[in-house]
Structure formats: C-alpha cells, structure tokens
CSV table of C-alpha atoms and ligand atoms in Angstrom, one decimal:
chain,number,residue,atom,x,y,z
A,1,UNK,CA,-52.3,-16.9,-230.1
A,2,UNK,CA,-52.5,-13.4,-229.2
A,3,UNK,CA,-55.6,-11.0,-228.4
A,4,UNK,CA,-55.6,-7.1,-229.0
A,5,UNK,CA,-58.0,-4.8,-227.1
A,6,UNK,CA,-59.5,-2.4,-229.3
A,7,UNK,CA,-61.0,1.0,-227.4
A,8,UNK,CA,-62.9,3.5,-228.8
A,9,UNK,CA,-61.6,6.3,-230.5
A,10,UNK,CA,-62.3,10.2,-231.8
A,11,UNK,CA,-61.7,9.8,-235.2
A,12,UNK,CA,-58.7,8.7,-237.9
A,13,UNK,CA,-56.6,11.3,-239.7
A,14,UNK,CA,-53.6,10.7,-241.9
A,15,UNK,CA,-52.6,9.4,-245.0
A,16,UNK,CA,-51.4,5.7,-245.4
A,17,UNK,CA,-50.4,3.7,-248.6
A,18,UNK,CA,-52.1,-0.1,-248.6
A,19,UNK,CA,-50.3,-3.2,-249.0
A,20,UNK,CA,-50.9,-4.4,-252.5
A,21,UNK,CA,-53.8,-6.3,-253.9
A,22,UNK,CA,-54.1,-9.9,-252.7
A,23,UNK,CA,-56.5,-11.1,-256.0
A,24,UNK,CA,-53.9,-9.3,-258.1
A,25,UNK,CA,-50.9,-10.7,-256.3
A,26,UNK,CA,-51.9,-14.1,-256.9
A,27,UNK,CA,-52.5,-14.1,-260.4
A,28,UNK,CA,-49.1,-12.0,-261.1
A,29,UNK,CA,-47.7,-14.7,-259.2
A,30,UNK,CA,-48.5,-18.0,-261.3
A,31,UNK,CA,-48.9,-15.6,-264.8
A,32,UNK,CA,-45.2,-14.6,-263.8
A,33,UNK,CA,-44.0,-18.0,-263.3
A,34,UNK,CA,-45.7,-20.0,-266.7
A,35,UNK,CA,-44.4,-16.9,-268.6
A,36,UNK,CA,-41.1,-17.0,-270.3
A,37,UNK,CA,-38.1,-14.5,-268.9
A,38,UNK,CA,-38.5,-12.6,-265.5
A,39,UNK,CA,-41.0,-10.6,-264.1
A,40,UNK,CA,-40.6,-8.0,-261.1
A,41,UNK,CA,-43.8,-7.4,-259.1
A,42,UNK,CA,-43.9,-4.0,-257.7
A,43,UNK,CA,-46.0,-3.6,-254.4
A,44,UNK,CA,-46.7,-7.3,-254.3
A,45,UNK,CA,-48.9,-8.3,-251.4
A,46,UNK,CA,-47.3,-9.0,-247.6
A,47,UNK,CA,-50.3,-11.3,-247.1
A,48,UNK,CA,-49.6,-14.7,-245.5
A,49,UNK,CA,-52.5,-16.2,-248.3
A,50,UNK,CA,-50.0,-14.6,-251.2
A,51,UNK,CA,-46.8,-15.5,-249.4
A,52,UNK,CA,-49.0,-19.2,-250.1
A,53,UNK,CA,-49.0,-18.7,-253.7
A,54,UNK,CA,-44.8,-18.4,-253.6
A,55,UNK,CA,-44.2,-21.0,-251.1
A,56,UNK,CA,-46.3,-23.2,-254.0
A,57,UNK,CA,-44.4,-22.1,-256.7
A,58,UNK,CA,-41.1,-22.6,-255.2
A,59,UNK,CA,-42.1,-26.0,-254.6
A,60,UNK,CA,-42.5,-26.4,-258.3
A,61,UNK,CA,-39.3,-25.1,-258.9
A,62,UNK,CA,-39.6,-21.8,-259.9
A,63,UNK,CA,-37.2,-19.3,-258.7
A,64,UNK,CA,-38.7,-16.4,-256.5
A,65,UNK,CA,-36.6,-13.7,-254.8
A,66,UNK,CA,-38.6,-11.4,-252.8
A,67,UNK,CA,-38.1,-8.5,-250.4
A,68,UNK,CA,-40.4,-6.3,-249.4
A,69,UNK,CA,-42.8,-4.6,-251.3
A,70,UNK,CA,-41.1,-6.5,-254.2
A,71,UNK,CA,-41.1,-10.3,-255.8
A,72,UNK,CA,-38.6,-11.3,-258.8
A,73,UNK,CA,-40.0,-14.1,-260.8
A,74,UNK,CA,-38.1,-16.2,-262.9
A,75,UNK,CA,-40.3,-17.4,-265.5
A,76,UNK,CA,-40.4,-21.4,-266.4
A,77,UNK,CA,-42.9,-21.1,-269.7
A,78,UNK,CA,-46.6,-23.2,-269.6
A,79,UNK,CA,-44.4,-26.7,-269.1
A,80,UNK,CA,-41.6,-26.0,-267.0
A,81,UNK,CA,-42.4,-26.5,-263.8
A,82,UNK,CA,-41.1,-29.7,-262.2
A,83,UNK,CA,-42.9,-32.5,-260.2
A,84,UNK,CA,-43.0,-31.3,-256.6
A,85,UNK,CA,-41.7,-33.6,-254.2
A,86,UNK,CA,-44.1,-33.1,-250.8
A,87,UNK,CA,-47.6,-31.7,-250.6
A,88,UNK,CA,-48.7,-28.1,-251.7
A,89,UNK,CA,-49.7,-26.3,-248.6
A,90,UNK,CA,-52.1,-23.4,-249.7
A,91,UNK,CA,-52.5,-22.3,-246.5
A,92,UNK,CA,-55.7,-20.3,-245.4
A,93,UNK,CA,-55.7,-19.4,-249.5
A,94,UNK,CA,-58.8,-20.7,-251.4
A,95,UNK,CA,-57.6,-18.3,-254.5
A,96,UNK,CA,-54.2,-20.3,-254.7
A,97,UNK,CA,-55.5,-23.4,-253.9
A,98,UNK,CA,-58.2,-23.0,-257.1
A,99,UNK,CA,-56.2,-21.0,-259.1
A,100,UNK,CA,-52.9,-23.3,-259.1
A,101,UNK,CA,-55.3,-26.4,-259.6
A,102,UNK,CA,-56.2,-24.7,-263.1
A,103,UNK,CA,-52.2,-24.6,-263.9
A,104,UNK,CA,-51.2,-27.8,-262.4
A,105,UNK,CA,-54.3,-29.9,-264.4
A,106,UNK,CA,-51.9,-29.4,-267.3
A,107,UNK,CA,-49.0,-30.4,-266.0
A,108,UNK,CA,-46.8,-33.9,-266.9
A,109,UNK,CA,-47.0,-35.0,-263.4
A,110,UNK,CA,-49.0,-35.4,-260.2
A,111,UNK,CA,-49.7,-33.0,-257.6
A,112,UNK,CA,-51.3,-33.0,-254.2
A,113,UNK,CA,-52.9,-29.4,-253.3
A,114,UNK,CA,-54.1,-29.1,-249.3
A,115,UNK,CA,-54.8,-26.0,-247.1
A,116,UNK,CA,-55.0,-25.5,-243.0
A,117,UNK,CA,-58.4,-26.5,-241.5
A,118,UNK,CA,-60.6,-23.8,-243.0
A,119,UNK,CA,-59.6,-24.4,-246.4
A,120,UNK,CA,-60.1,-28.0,-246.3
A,121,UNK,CA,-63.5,-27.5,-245.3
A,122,UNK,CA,-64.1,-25.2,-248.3
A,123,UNK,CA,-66.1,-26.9,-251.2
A,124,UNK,CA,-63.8,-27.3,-254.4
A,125,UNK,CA,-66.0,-29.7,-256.7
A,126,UNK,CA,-66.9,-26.2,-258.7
A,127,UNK,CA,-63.4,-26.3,-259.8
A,128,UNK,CA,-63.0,-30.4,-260.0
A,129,UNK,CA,-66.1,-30.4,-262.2
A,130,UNK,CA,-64.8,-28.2,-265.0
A,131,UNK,CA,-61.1,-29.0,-264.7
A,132,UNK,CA,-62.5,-32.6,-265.5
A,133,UNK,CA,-64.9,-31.8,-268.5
A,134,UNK,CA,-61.2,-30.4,-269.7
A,135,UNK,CA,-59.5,-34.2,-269.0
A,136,UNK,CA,-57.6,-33.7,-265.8
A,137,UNK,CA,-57.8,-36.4,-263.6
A,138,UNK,CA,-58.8,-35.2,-259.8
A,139,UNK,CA,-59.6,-36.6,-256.5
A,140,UNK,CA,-60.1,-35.4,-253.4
A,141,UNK,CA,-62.1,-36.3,-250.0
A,142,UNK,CA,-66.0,-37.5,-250.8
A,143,UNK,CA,-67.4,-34.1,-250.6
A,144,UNK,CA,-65.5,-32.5,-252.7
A,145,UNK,CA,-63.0,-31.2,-250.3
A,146,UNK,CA,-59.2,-30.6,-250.3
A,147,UNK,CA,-56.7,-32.5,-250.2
A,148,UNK,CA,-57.0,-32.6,-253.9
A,149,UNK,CA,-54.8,-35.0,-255.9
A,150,UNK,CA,-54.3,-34.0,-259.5
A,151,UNK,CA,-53.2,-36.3,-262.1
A,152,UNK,CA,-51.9,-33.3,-264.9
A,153,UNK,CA,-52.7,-34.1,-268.9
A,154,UNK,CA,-53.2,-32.4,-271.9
A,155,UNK,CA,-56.4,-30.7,-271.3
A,156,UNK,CA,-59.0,-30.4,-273.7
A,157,UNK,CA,-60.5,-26.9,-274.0
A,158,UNK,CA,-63.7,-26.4,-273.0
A,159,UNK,CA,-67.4,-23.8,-272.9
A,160,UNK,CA,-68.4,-23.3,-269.6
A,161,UNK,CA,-71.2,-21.8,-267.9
A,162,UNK,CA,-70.3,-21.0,-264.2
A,163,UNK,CA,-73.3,-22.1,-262.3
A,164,UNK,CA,-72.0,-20.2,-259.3
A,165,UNK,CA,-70.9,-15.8,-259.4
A,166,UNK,CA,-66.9,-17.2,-258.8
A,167,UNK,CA,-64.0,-15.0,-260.2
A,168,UNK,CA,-61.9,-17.8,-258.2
A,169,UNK,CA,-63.3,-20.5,-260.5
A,170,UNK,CA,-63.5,-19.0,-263.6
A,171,UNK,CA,-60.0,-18.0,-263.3
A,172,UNK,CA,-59.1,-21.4,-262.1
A,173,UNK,CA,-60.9,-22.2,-265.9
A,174,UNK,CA,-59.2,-19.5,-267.9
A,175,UNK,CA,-55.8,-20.3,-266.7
A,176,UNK,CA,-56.7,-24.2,-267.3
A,177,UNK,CA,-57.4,-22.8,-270.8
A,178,UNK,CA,-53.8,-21.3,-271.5
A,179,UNK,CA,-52.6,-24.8,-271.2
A,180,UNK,CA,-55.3,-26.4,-274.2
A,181,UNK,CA,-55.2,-26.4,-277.6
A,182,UNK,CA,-57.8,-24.2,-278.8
A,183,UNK,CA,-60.4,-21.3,-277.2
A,184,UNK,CA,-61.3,-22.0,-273.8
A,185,UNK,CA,-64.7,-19.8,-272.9
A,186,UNK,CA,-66.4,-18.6,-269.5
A,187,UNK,CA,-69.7,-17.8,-269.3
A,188,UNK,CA,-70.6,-16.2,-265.5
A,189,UNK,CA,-74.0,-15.4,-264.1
A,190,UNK,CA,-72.6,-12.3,-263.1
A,191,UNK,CA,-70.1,-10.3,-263.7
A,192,UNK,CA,-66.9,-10.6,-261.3
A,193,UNK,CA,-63.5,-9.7,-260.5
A,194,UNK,CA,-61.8,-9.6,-263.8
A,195,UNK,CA,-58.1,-9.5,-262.4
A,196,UNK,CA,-57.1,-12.3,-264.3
A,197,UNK,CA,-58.4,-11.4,-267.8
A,198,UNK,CA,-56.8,-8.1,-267.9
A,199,UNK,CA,-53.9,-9.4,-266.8
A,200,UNK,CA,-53.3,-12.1,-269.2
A,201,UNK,CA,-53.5,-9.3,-271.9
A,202,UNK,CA,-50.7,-8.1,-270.3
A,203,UNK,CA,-48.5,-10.3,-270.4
A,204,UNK,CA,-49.3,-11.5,-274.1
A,205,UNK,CA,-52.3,-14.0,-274.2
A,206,UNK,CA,-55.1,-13.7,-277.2
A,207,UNK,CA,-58.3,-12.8,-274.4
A,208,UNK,CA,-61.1,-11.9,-275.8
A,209,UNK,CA,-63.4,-10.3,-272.9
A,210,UNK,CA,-67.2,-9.7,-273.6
A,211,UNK,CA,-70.1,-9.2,-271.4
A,212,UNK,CA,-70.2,-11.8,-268.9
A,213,UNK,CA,-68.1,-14.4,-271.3
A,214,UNK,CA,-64.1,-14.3,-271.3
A,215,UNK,CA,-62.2,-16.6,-273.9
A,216,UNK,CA,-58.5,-17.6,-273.7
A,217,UNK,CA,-56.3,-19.2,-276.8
A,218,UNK,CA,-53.8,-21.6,-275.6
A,219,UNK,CA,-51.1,-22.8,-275.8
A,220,UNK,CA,-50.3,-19.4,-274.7
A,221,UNK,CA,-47.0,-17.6,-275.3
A,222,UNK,CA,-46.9,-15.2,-272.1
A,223,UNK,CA,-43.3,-12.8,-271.9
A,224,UNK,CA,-42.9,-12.0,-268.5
A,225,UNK,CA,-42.9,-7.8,-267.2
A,226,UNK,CA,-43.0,-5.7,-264.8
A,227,UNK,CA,-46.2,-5.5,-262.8
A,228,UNK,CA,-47.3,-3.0,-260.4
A,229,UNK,CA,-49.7,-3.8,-258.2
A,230,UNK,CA,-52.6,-1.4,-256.8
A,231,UNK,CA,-53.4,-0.9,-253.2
A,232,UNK,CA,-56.3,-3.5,-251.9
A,233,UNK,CA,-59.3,-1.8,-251.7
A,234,UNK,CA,-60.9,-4.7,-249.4
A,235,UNK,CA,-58.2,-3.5,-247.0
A,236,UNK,CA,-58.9,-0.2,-247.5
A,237,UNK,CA,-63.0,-0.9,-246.7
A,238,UNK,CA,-61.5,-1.2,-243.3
A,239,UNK,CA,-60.6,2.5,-243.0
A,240,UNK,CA,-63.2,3.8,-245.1
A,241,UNK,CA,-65.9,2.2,-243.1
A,242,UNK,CA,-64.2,3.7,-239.9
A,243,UNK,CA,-63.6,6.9,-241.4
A,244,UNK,CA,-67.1,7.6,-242.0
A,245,UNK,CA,-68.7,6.1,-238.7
A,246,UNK,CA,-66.3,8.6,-236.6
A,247,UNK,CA,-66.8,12.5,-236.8
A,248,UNK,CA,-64.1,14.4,-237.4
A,249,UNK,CA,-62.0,11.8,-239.9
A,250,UNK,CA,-60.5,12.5,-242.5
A,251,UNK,CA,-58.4,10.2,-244.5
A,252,UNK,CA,-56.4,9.5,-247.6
A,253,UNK,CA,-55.6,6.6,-249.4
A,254,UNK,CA,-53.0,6.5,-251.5
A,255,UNK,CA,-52.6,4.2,-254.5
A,256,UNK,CA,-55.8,1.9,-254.2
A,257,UNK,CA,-57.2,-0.1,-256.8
A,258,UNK,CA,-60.8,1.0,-258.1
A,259,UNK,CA,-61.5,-1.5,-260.5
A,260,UNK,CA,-65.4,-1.4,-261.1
A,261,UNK,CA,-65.8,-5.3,-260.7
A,262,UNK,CA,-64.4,-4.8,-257.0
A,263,UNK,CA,-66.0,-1.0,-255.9
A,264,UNK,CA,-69.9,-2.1,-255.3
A,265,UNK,CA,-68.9,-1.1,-251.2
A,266,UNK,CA,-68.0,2.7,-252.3
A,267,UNK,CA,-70.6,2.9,-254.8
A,268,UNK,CA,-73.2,1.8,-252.0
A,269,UNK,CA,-71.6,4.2,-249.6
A,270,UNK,CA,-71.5,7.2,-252.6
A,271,UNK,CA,-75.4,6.3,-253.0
A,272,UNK,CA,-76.0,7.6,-248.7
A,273,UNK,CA,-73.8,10.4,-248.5
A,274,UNK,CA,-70.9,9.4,-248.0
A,275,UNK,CA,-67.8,11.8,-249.2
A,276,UNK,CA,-65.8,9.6,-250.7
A,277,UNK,CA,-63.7,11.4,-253.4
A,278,UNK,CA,-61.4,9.7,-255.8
A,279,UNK,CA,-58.3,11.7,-256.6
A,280,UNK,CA,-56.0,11.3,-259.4
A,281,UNK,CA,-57.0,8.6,-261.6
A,282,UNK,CA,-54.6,6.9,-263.4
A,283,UNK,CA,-54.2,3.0,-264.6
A,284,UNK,CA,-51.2,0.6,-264.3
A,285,UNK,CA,-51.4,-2.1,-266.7
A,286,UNK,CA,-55.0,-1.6,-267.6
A,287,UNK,CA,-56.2,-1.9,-263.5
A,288,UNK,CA,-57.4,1.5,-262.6
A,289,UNK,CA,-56.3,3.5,-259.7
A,290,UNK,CA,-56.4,6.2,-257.5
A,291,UNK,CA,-56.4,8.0,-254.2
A,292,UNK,CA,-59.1,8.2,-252.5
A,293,UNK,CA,-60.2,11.0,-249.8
A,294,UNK,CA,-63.1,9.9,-246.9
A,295,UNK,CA,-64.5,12.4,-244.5
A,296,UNK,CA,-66.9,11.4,-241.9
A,297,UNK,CA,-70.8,11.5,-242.5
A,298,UNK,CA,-73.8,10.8,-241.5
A,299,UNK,CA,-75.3,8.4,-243.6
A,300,UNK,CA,-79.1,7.7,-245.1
A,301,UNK,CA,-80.8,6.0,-246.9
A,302,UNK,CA,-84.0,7.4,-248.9
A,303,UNK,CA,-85.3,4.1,-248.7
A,304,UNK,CA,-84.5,1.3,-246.4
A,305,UNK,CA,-81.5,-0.6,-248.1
A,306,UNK,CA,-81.6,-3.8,-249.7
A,307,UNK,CA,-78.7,-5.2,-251.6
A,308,UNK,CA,-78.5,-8.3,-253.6
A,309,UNK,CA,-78.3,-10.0,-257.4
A,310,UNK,CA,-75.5,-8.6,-259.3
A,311,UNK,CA,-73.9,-6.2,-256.8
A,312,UNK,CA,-73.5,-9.2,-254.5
A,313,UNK,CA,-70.3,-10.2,-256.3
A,314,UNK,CA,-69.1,-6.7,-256.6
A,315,UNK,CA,-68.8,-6.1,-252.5
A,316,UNK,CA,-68.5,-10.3,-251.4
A,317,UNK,CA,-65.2,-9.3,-249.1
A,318,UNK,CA,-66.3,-6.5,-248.0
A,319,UNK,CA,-70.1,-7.6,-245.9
A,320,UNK,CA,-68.5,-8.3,-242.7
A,321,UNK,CA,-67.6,-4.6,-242.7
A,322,UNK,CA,-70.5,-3.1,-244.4
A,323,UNK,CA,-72.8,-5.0,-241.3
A,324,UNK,CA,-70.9,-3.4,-239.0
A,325,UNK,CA,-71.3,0.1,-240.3
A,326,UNK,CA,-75.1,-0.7,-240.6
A,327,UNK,CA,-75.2,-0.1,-237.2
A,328,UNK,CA,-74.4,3.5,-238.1
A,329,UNK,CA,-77.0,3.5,-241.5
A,330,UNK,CA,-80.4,5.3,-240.6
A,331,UNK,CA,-82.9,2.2,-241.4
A,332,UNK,CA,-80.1,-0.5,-241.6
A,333,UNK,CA,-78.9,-2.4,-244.2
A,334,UNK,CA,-80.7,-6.0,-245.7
A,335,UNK,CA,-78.5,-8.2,-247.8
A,336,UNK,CA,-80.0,-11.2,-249.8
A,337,UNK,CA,-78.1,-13.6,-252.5
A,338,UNK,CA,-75.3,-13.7,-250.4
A,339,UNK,CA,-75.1,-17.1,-249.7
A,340,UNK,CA,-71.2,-18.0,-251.1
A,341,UNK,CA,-70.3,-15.9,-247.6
A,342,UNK,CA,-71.1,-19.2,-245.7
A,343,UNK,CA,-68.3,-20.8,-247.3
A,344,UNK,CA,-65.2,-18.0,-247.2
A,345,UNK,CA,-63.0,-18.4,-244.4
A,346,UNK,CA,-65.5,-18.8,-242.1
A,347,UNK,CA,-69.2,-18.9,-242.6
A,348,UNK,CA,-69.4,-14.8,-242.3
A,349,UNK,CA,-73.0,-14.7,-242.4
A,350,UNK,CA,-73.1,-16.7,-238.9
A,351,UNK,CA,-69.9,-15.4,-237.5
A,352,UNK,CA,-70.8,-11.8,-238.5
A,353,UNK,CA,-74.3,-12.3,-236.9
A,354,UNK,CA,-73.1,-13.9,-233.9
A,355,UNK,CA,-70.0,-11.0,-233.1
A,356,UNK,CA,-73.1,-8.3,-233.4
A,357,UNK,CA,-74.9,-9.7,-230.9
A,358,UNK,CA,-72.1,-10.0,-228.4
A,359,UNK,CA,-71.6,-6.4,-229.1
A,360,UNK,CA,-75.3,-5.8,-227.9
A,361,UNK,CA,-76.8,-5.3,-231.5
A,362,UNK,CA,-79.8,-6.7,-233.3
A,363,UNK,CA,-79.4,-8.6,-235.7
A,364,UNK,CA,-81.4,-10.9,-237.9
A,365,UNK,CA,-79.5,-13.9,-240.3
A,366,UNK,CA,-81.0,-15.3,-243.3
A,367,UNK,CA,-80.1,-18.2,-245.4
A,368,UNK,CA,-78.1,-16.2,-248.0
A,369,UNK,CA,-77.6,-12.8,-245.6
A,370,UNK,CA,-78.6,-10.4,-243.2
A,371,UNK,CA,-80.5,-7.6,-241.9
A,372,UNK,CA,-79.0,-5.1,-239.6
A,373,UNK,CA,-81.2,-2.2,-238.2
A,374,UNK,CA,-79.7,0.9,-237.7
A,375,UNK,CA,-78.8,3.4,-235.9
A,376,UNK,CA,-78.0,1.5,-232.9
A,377,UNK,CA,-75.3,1.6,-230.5
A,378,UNK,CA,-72.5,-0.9,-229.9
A,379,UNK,CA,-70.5,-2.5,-226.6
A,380,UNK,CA,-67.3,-3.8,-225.9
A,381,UNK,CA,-67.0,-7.2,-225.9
A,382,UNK,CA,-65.0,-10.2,-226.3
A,383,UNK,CA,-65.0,-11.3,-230.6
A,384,UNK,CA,-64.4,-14.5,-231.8
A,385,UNK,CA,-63.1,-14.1,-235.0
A,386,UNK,CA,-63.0,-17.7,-235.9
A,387,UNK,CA,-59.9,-17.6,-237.7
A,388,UNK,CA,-61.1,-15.1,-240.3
A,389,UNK,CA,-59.4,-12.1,-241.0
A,390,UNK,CA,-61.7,-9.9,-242.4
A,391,UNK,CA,-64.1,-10.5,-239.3
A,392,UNK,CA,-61.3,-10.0,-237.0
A,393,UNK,CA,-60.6,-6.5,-238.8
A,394,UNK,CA,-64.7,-5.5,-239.1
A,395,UNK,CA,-64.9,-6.1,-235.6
A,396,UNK,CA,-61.6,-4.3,-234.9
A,397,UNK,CA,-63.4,-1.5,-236.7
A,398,UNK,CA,-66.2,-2.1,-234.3
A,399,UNK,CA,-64.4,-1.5,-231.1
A,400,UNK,CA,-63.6,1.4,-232.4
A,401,UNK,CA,-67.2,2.8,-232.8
A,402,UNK,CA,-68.3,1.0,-229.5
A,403,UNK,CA,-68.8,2.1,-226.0
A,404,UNK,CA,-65.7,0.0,-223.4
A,405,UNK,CA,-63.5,-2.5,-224.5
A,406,UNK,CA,-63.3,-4.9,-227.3
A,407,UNK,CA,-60.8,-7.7,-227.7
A,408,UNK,CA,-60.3,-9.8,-230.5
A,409,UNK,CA,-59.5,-13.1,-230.0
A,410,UNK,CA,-56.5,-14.9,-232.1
A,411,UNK,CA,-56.0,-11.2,-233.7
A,412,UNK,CA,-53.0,-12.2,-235.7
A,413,UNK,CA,-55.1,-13.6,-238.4
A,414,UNK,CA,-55.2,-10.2,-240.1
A,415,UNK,CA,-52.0,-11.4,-241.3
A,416,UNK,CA,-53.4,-13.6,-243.6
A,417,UNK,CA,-54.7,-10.1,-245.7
A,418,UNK,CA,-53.0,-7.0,-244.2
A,419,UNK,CA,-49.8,-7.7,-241.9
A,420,UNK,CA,-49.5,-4.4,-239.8
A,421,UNK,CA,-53.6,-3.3,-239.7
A,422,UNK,CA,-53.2,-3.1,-236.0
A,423,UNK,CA,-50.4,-0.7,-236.8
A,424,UNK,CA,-52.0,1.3,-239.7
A,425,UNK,CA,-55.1,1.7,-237.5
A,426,UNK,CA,-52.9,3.2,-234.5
A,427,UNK,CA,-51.1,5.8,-236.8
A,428,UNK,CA,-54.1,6.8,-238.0
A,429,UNK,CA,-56.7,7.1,-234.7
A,430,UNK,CA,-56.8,10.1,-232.4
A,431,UNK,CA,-58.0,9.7,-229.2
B,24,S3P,C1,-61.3,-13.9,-255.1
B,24,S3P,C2,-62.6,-14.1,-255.4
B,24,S3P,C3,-63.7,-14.1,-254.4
B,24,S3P,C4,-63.3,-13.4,-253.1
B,24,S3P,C5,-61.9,-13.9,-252.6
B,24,S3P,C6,-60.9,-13.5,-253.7
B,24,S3P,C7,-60.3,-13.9,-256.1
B,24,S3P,O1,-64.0,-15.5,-254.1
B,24,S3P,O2,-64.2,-13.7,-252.1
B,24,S3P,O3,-61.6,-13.2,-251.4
B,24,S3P,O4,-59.1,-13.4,-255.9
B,24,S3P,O5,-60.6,-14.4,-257.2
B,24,S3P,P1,-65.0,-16.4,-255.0
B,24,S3P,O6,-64.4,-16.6,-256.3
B,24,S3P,O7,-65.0,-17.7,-254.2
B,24,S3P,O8,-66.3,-15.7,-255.0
C-alpha cells in the first residue's frame, strides 16, 4: 500500500475531460449484456468498482472486449447467461453487487455474489427483501450480509415501496422486473438517481417514469446500441470543490454529466456564490450534459446552512467533500437525514469527522450527519482513509487548502472511482 503527500497549493487551472460515469457504467454494463446483439460503450468508466461489473459478467459468459475509454458487449438476451462456475467477486462495488443480484434472481441457475471486506459488511437485506416478495430464493450471512447465494426462478412481478432513498435498490427492483411477467413498480421516498430508467428506454424497454414511481414491463425485449457515457460529476465534485476554496482557479470540465437527480452539490454551491457556469448543454441518450466552468469564490451563506430531506439523495457521494469545503463556508455547513453515509464504503460520517479533526478542525457528528463551522483553517496531517475512495480524494482536496503536509494513507484506493486523480490534480495545480 502506498501513501501520497499532498502540499498545499496556489490554485488549479486547465481543462481536463473526466473518466466516465461509474452509476452509468454499471447499468450500460448488465443492460448491454441481457440485450440482444452488441453494444459499444463509449467513455466507459476506468473504475476498479466498474472493471467489477465486467469481471462478473465474463464470469457469466458474456463476451466483453475492452480497451480504454471503450467496452464492446456481446449481448446474450434476458436468459442467456450461463451458470458461473466460482464465486462472483464484486469487489469494493455495492452497485454491482445489488444490481446483478436483481438480474441473476431470474436466472435458471445458482449464483454466489461476494465482495472484499467493506462490501461484506454492507447491509443487503433491502435488496433480499424485495427480490424475495418477487420468488427468488436468497441467503446470505444472519445479518443480511454478503456472501449472498441466489437460487434464480421465474420471478413474480411485484409493487414496491422503497422504505429506504436507494437508486441502488430500486434499480436492483427494476432490472428484477425485466425478467417477470407483467409491470414491476417502484415507489421511492425520494426521488433518486434515475440512471437506470432512462437507460432502459434506451435500449427498448416499455418504462413508464412518474413522480417518484418508475414501472418496467418484462419480459423485456432490449436491442443492444451504442452508449456514450457522460463524465462523473462525483469525480468532478473533487475539482470543483478545490477550485473554489483556492483564489485564482479557474477550471473547465469537459463533458460531465448534469443530470438533476445527481447535481444537489452544484446547486448548493450556485445558492453561495459560487461561479459555476455550465457551458454547452447537450444530451446523449437522454442523460444531460455539459461543460462546466468554476472560478474561485468566496462563499456565504445568508443564513447558516442546513441541508437534509430530499436533497440528501441528490448530493449522498459528494458529503465527504462538501465537509471539507465547509471549512471554507462563512457559518459552516449542518447536514441532517444523512444517515445511509454510515454504510457506504466506510461509515463517512465517522471517517469524515474523525480526518477533520486530525487536520485541526472542529467538528461535531450526529447520528445521521454533521456540522462543520466555518471559516476555519486546516493542517497537514497524516489521513486515514479507511479504504474509501471518496475520503481519500476529500482529504486529498484538503491538503491542498491546508497549511504543511498531508499524506494519505493506502492512497491507491482512488482507483476504485477515478484511476489517475493524483495525476489530474497535478496537471491541474500551480504552485
Ligand atoms: C449509486 C447509488 C447510491 C450512491 C452510490 C452509487 C448507484 O447508493 O451512493 O455511490 O449507482 O445507484 P445507494 O443506492 O445505496 O444510496
């Protein structure tokens, strides 16, 4: 395991193109490879979690070529996948791990789904649950945890309320849904990423999206495509975040994806000041896009900031970074109803509380958030990252704004969402 010293810099200036999407990755992934003919995925994501989702698929039997920037899918229809003959390894990847247990609940044949230390920890009975009400047959450890062993039938379809704010499990439902005869329907408590929806569309499902309820008609016919894939914006949150905090920046971003279900972070920042200016709008395949220009700002709020309730799920990936820039917000930042971050990679509420203080900032952790006062200063210090990526690249993004020396332990876990950050972030700062 590696470390990387972070020091403080002047500012960032360029112009970088993100890696593609990693929820959008995914899904083109398994849509591609239950569709019938090929698919090419343009700009599909370099992310260990999505090279997950293909190393799954191959084990299924479904033919993936990929070089970068690039995956070719050979498409085996709803059925044709064939028994795997070892264990699915999903990684660090709670989206493939929920999302494939959706597709492989309606298979002809047993599988068993596990993931690296952090993802058997995770709690899966909110996708056991429904994928049972639909007549798969699952076990996994007593709580609920991965490994999960799934006994594939012919699933039943099913009206479900989502009694937690999950794209993950809804999708995990909808794509369920594509293998049942008859209309399969989500219900969410608030609305969420709605990747998967739009996507099935795409490639030929009957969807019928309304607010807060999405229905899917199977047995789907799906006709694989080509798919092009928007920059990830919860990579991007990295460099806007840094952009603003350092005077001087200026930045472009070329090709990111601005879907409204995912842009609650620049929407927040928009509401304090902050320049963020989106340049030529455009859509591929329905997922709307653009480039987007950040200068450096001061930034304050009228009133001292509280965020909760239904922007919670718009900005979920992007709090480790947002409590670091607090410390740059005049009258901090509270968050509330944030209580899914204790089981992401790592339980970010803790590990982003605990990294703060090392760094010589207060910081006060609730049950489901935090509240970081600000303006106040950071130091250099030694992060533990805790095997997460996105609070090894928030607190990357803090050495940058703080006074010393910063090193972040274990730092190739970016990988897991954006190979090369380290790299991106040293084109882009001046010293
Ligand atoms: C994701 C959904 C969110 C998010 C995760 C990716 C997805 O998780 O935090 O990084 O691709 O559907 P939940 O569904 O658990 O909220």
């Amino acid at each position: 395991m590696s470390s990387k010293t972070v020091y403080r810099a002047r500012c960032l200036r360029g112009s970088v193109a993100l890696p593609g999407d990693k929820s959008i990755s995914h899904r083109a992934a398994l849509i591609a490879a239950i569709a019938s003919g090929d698919s090419q995925l343009v700009n599909y994501s370099p992310s260990a979690d999505c090279q997950s989702t293909l190393r799954c698929l191959r084990a299924l039997g479904v033919s993936v070529a990929s070089w970068p920037g690039r995956v070719h899918i050979r498409g085996c229809g709803l059925h044709g996948w064939r028994a795997p003959t070892a264990t699915l390894d999903a990684g660090n990847s709670g989206t493939t791990m929920r999302l494939l247990a959706g597709l492989l609940a309606g298979q002809p044949f047993e599988s068993v789904l596990t993931g690296d230390a952090s993802l058997r920890r995770r709690p899966m009975r909110r996708i056991i649950d429904p994928l049972s009400k639909m007549g798969a047959e699952i076990s996994a450890r007593e709580d609920g945890r991965a490994p999960l062993r799934i006994r594939g039938t012919r699933l039943r379809p099913i009206a479900y309320q989502l009694p937690i704010a999950s794209a993950q499990v809804k999708s995990c439902i909808l794509l369920a849904g594509l293998l049942a005869h008859g209309t399969t329907q989500v219900t969410e408590p608030a609305v969420t990423r709605n990747h998967t929806e739009i996507m099935l569309g795409q490639f030929g499902a009957r969807v019928e999206i309304g607010d807060r309820t999405v229905a899917v008609t199977g047995p789907a016919e799906l006709t694989g495509r080509e798919y092009r894939i928007p920059g990830d914006l919860s990579s991007a949150a990295f460099l806007i975040a840094a952009a603003l905090a350092l005077p001087g920046s200026l930045i472009r971003l070329t090709g990111v994806g601005v879907n409204p279900t995912r842009t609650g972070f620049i929407e927040l920042l928009q509401s304090l000041g902050a320049p963020i200016q989106w340049h030529n709008r455009r859509s591929w395949q329905d997922e709307p896009v653009a480039d987007l220009v950040v200068r450096s700002a001061p930034l304050r709020a009228r009133r001292p900031l509280t965020i909760g309730g239904e922007m919670i799920p718009r900005l979920i990936d992007e709090i480790p970074i947002l409590a670091v820039l607090a410390t740059r917000i005049e009258g901090g930042v509270t968050i509330h109803d944030a209580q899914e971050l204790r089981v992401k990679e790592s339980d970010r509420i803790r590990t982003v509380a605990e990294n703060l203080r090392r760094m010589g900032a207060r910081v006060q952790e609730f049950p489901d958030g935090l509240h970081v006062p600000g303006p106040q200063s950071l130091r250099g210090a030694l992060v533990n990252a805790r095997g997460d990526h996105r609070i090894a690249m928030a607190f990357a993004i803090a050495g940058l704004m703080a006074e010393g020396e910063t090193v972040i332990d274990s730092s190739e876990v970016v990988d897991i969402s954006f190979p090369g950050f380290f790299r991106t972030l040293d084109d882009l700062v001046v010293r």
